[in-house]
XYZ file of C-alpha atoms in Angstrom:
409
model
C -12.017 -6.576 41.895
C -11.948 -8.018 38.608
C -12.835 -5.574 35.447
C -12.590 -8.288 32.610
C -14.343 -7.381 29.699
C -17.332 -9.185 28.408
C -16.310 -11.713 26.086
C -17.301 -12.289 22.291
C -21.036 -12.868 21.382
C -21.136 -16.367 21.068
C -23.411 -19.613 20.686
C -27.139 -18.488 20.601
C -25.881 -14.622 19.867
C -23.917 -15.802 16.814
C -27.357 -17.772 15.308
C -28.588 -14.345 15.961
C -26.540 -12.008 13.796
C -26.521 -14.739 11.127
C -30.404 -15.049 10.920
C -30.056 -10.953 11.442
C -27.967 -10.451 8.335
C -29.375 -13.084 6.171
C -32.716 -11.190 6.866
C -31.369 -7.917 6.168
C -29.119 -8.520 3.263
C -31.915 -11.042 1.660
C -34.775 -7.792 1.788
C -32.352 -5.334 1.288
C -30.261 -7.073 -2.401
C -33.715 -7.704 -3.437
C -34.738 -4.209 -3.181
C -31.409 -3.014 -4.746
C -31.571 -5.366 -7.748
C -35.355 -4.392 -8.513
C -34.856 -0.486 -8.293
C -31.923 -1.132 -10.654
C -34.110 -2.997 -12.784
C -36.324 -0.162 -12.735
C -34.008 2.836 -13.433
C -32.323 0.932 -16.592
C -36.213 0.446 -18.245
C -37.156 4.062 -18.513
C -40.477 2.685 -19.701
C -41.173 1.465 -16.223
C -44.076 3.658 -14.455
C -41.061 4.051 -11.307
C -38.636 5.423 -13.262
C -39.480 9.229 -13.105
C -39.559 9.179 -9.756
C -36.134 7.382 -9.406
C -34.427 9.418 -11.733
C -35.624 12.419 -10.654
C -33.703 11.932 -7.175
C -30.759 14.107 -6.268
C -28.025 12.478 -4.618
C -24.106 13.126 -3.593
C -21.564 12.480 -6.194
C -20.159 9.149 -6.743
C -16.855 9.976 -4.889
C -18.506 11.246 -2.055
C -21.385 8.769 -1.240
C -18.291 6.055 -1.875
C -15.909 7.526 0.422
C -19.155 7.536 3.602
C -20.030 4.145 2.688
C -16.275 2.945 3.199
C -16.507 4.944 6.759
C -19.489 3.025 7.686
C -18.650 -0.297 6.755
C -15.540 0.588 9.080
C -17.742 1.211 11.854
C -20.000 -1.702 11.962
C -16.547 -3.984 11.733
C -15.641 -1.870 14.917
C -18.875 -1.823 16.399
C -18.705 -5.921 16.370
C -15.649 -6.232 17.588
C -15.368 -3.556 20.307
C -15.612 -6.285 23.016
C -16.378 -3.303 25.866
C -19.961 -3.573 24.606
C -22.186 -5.641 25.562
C -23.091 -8.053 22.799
C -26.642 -6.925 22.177
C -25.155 -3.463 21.686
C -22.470 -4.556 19.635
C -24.809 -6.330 17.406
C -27.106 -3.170 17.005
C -24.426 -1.000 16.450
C -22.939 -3.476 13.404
C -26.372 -3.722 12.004
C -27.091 0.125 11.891
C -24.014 1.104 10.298
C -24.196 -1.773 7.274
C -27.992 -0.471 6.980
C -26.554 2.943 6.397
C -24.021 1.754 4.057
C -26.020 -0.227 2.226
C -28.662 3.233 2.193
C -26.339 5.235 0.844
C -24.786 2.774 -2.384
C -28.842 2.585 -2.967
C -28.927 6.728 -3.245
C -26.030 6.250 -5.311
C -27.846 3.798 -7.660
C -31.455 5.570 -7.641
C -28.974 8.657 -9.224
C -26.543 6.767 -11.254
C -27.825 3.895 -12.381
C -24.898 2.284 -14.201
C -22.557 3.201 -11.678
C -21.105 -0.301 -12.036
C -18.629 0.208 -8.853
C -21.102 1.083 -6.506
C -23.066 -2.271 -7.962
C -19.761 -4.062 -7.096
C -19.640 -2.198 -3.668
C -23.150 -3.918 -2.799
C -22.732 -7.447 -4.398
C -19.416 -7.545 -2.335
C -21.236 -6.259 0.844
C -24.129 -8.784 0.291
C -21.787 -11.686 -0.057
C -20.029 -10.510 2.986
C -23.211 -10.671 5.129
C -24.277 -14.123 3.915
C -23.823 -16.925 6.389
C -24.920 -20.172 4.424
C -22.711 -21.190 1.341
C -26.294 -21.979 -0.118
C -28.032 -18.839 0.641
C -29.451 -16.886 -2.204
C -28.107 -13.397 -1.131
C -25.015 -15.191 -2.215
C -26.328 -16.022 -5.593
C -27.671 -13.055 -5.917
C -24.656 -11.174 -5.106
C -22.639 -12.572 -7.628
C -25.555 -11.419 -10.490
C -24.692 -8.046 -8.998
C -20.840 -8.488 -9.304
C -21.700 -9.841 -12.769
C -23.740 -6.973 -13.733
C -20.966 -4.767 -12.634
C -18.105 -6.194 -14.591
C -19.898 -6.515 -18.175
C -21.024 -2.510 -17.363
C -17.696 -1.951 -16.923
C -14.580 -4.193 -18.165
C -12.399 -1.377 -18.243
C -12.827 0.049 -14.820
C -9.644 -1.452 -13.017
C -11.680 -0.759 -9.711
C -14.555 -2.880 -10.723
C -12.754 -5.821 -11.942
C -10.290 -6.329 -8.971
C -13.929 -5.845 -6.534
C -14.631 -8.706 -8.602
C -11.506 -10.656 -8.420
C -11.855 -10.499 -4.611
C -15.311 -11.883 -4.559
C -14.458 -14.572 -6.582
C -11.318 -15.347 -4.249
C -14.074 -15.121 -1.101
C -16.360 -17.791 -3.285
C -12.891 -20.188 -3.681
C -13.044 -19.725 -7.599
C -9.306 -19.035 -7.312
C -8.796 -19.525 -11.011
C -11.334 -17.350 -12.194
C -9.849 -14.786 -9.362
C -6.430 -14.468 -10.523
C -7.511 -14.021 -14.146
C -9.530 -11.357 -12.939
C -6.872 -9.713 -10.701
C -4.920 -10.058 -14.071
C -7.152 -7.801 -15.979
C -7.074 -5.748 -13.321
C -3.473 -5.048 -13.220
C -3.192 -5.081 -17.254
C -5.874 -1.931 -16.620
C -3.956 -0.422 -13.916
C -0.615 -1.969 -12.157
C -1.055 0.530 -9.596
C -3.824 -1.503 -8.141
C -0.876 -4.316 -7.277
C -0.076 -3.391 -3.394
C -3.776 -4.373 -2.694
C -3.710 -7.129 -4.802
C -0.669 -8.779 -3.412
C -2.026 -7.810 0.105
C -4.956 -10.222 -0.548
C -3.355 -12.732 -2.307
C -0.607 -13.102 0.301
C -3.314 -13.301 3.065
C -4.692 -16.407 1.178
C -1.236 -18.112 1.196
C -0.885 -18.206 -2.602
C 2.555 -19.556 -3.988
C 4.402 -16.397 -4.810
C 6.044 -18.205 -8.135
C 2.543 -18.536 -8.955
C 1.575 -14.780 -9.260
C 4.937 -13.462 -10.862
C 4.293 -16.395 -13.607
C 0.510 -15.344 -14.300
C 0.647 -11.288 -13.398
C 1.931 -9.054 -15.954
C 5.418 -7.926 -14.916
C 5.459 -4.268 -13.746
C 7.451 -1.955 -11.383
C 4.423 -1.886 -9.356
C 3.804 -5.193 -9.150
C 7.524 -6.110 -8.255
C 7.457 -3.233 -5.613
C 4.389 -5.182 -3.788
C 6.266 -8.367 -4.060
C 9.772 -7.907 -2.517
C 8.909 -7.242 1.202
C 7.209 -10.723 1.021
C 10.100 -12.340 -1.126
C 12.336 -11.362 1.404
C 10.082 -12.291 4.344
C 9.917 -15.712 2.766
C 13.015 -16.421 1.602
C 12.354 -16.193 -2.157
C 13.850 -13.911 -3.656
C 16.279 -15.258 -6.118
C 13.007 -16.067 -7.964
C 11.226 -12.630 -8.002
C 15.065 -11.195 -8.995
C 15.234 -13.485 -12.275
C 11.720 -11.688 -12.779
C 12.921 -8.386 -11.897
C 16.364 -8.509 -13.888
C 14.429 -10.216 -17.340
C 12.100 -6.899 -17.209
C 14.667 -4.650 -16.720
C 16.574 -5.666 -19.389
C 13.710 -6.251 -21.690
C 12.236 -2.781 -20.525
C 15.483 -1.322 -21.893
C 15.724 2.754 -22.088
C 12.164 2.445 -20.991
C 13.182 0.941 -17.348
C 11.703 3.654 -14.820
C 12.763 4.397 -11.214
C 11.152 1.874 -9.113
C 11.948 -0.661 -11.613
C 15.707 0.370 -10.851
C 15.317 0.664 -7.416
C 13.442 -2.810 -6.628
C 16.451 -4.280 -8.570
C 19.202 -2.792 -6.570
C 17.058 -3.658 -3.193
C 16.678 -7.061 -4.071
C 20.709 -7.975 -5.662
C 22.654 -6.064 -2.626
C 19.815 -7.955 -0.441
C 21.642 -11.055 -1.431
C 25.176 -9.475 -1.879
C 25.082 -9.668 -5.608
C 26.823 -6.110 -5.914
C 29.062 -7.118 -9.119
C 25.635 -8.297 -10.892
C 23.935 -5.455 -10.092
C 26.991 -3.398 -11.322
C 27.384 -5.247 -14.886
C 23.605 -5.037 -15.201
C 23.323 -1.314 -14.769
C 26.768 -1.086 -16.899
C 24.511 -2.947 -19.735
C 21.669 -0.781 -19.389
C 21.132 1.312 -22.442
C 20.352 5.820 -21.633
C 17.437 5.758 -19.833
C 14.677 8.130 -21.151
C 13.484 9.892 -17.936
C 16.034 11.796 -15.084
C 14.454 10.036 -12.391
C 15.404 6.686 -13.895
C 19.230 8.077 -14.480
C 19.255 9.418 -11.016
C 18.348 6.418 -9.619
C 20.797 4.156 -11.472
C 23.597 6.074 -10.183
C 22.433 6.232 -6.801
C 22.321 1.766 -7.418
C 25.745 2.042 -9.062
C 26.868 4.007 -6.230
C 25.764 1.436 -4.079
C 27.346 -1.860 -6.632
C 30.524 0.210 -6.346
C 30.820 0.314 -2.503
C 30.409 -3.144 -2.465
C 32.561 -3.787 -4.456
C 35.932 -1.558 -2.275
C 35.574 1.187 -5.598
C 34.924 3.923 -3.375
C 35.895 6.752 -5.213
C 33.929 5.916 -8.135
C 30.972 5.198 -5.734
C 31.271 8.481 -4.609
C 31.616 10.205 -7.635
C 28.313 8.066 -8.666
C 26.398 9.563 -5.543
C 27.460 13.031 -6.887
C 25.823 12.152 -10.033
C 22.808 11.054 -8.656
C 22.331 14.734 -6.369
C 23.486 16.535 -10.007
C 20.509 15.078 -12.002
C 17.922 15.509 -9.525
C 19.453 18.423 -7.174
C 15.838 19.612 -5.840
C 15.245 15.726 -4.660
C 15.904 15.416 -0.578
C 16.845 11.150 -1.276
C 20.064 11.806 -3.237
C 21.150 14.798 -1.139
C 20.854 12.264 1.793
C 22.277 9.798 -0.088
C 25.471 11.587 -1.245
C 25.866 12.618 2.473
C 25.494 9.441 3.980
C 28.264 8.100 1.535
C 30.678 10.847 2.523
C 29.947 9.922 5.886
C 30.947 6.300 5.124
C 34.100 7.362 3.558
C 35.599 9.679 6.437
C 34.771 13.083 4.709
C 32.634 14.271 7.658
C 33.290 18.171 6.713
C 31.450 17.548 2.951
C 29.163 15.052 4.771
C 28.005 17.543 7.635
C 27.634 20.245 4.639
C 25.678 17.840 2.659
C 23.114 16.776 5.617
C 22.831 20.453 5.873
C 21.322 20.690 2.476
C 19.130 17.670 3.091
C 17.291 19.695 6.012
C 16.793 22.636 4.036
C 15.261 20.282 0.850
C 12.711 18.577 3.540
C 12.141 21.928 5.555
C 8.738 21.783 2.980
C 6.533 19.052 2.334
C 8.255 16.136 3.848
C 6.600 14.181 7.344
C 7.991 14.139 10.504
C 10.045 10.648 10.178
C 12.177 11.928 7.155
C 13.175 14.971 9.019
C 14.146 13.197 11.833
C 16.017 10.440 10.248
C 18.216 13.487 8.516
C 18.637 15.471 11.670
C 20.257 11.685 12.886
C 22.492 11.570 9.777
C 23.589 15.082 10.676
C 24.308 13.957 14.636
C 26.267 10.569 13.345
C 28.407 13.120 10.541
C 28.695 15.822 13.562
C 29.948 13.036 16.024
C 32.340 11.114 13.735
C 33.857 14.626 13.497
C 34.395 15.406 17.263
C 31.491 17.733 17.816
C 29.315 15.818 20.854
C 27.228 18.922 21.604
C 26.014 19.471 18.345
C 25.649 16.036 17.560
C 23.334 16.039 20.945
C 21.261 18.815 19.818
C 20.597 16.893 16.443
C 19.733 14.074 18.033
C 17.357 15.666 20.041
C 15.960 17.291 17.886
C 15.352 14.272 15.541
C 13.622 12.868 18.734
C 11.024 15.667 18.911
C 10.052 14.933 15.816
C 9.871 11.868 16.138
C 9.928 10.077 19.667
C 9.448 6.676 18.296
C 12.294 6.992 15.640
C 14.616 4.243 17.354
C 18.624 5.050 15.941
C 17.579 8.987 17.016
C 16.556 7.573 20.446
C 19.189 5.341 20.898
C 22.219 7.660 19.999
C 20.863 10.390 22.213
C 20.671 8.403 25.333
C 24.184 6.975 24.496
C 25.795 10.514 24.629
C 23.987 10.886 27.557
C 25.400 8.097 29.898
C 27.880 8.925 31.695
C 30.669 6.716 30.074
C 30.298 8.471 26.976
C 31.010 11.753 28.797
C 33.724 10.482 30.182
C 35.215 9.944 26.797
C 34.298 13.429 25.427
């Protein structure tokens, strides 16, 4: 008997949840922009009793409005529902959210990001391009921004709205300020962008260049094909970054020249690269030397590079693993085992699952270059307990396991 699940609300249901949320979010901005209106005029007869409300901290009330909002996007689209019950479910948990960023208000009246959270929620749950929640809405996200033009939180809210309204323009200007506030803010940035197919030449031209930003960029530069442009961007900042370069800066650079098998470039620009102010930086451009110099047949200086790398940073688990990998490469399996060994005891804190068990594979491969099948089982397996899904763990294990491979053992 067939168990198919109900299908979508559609047709007559969708005319419902649009005249639904149009009749919600039309009451319920209205209400929000008038008790703001209200708190800021501490003349008004209201305002004692709003301000005299005790609500949860900014952080907190935030973090349960995100939760519900992710609710009533499940609720919708959780098609074992019926669509009735999938409709009530979405409504309840956007009235919630939209309860709670009120409470927030009522306390903290110029809390311009919880102003933003609401005019982006409102414009969200508008249906007609002419509908006033929408104009409304972007008063709100107005409001917000001149409460607070340097809150990078607020301003890239508001660069997102704007992208949702097709005032692209306007959008990546904002994003701009946003990043020129705080560059950590670029993974989500790039995330949007990318979803609304902008021209990646485009945002490297207009963004101000960072390590963040370039870090956001290069799994879609590669994904695309483009990344001889983001490198010219990449190698311009590096250079003009100078002693100042930090370690993702370095390490996006390397990623993105041995990605295209530009090892002797990479080389002569880290040759040219003036001392570098912080360890982390050094460490990492001898780890990308290392790499330039294996490339490039030089092993023993690569290895003496990798060395280098562990010296400056000897507490750090990546240059441990990165020194024994490379003495693995080069047929020194004793100093390679030894090193892997060290690896393990610098992630036995603090480190997930996945890194563990991608060193306990590192230590199979060195064990079973050497001759040594049954420890290089037990490594594997125990990389694979840590990690069942961690594919090169999986794959050696059940390939000392077939019976060919014993054969040869």
């Amino acid at each position: 008997m067939s168990t198919a699940k109900p299908p979508r609300a559609a047709g007559p249901g969708r005319w419902v949840l649009g005249v639904a949320i149009l009749v919600v979010g039309t009451l319920s901005l209205a209400a929000s922009w008038e008790r703001l209106r209200v708190q800021r005029d501490p003349s008004h007869p209201s305002a004692s009793r709003f301000t005299s409300l005790i609500a949860p901290s900014p952080k907190r009330l935030a973090e349960r409005v995100d939760r519900n909002i992710k609710v009533a996007v499940a609720e919708l689209e959780d098609a074992n529902l019926p669509p009735a019950d999938r409709l009530a479910g979405f409504e309840a948990a956007l009235r919630e959210a939209e309860s709670l960023i009120q409470r927030g208000l009522e306390a903290h009246p110029l809390d311009a990001d919880a102003i933003a959270e609401l005019a982006t929620l409102h414009w969200e749950l508008a249906t007609r391009k002419d509908d006033p929640v929408r104009r409304q809405a972007v008063a709100g996200m107005d409001l917000a921004a001149s409460l607070a033009p340097s809150v990078p939180g607020v301003q890239r809210r508001l660069g997102s709205l704007l992208l949702s309204m097709g005032r692209r323009d306007e959008a990546l200007q904002t994003f701009r300020r946003s990043l020129e506030l705080s560059p950590r803010l670029a993974p989500g940035i790039a995330s949007d962008l990318r979803v609304q197919l902008f021209p990646l030449d485009e945002l490297i031209r207009t963004f101000p260049p960072s390590s963040e930003l370039f870090v956001a960029l290069e799994p879609w530069a590669r994904e695309t094909g483009q990344t001889a442009k983001l490198t010219t961007a990449v190698v311009d900042h590096l250079e003009d970054r100078g002693i100042h370069a930090d370690e993702p800066l370095i390490r996006v650079c390397g990623k993105l020249l041995l990605g295209d098998d530009n090892a002797r470039e990479l080389h002569d620009l880290l040759a040219a690269v003036p001392p570098l102010v912080t360890v982390q930086a050094r460490a990492e451009r001898d780890r990308q030397r290392s790499r330039a110099l294996m490339g490039l047949g030089r092993h023993e200086e690569a290895l003496a590079a990798a060395r280098s790398a562990r010296e400056q940073l000897p507490q750090a688990t990546r240059y441990a693993e990165f020194l024994a990998s490379t003495l693995l490469e080069l047929g020194q399996f004793d100093d390679a085992i030894e090193e892997a060994h060290r690896s393990l005891s610098l992630a036995a804190t603090g480190n997930d699952p996945l890194t563990r068990a991608r060193l306990y594979t590192l230590l199979g491969r060195s064990e079973e270059a050497r001759g040594e099948f049954d420890r290089a089982y037990d490594a594997y397996a125990r990389a694979t307990k840590l990690s069942p899904d961690y594919d090169p763990a999986r794959r050696n294990l059940d390939r000392l396991r077939s019976p060919a491979s014993a054969q040869t053992q």
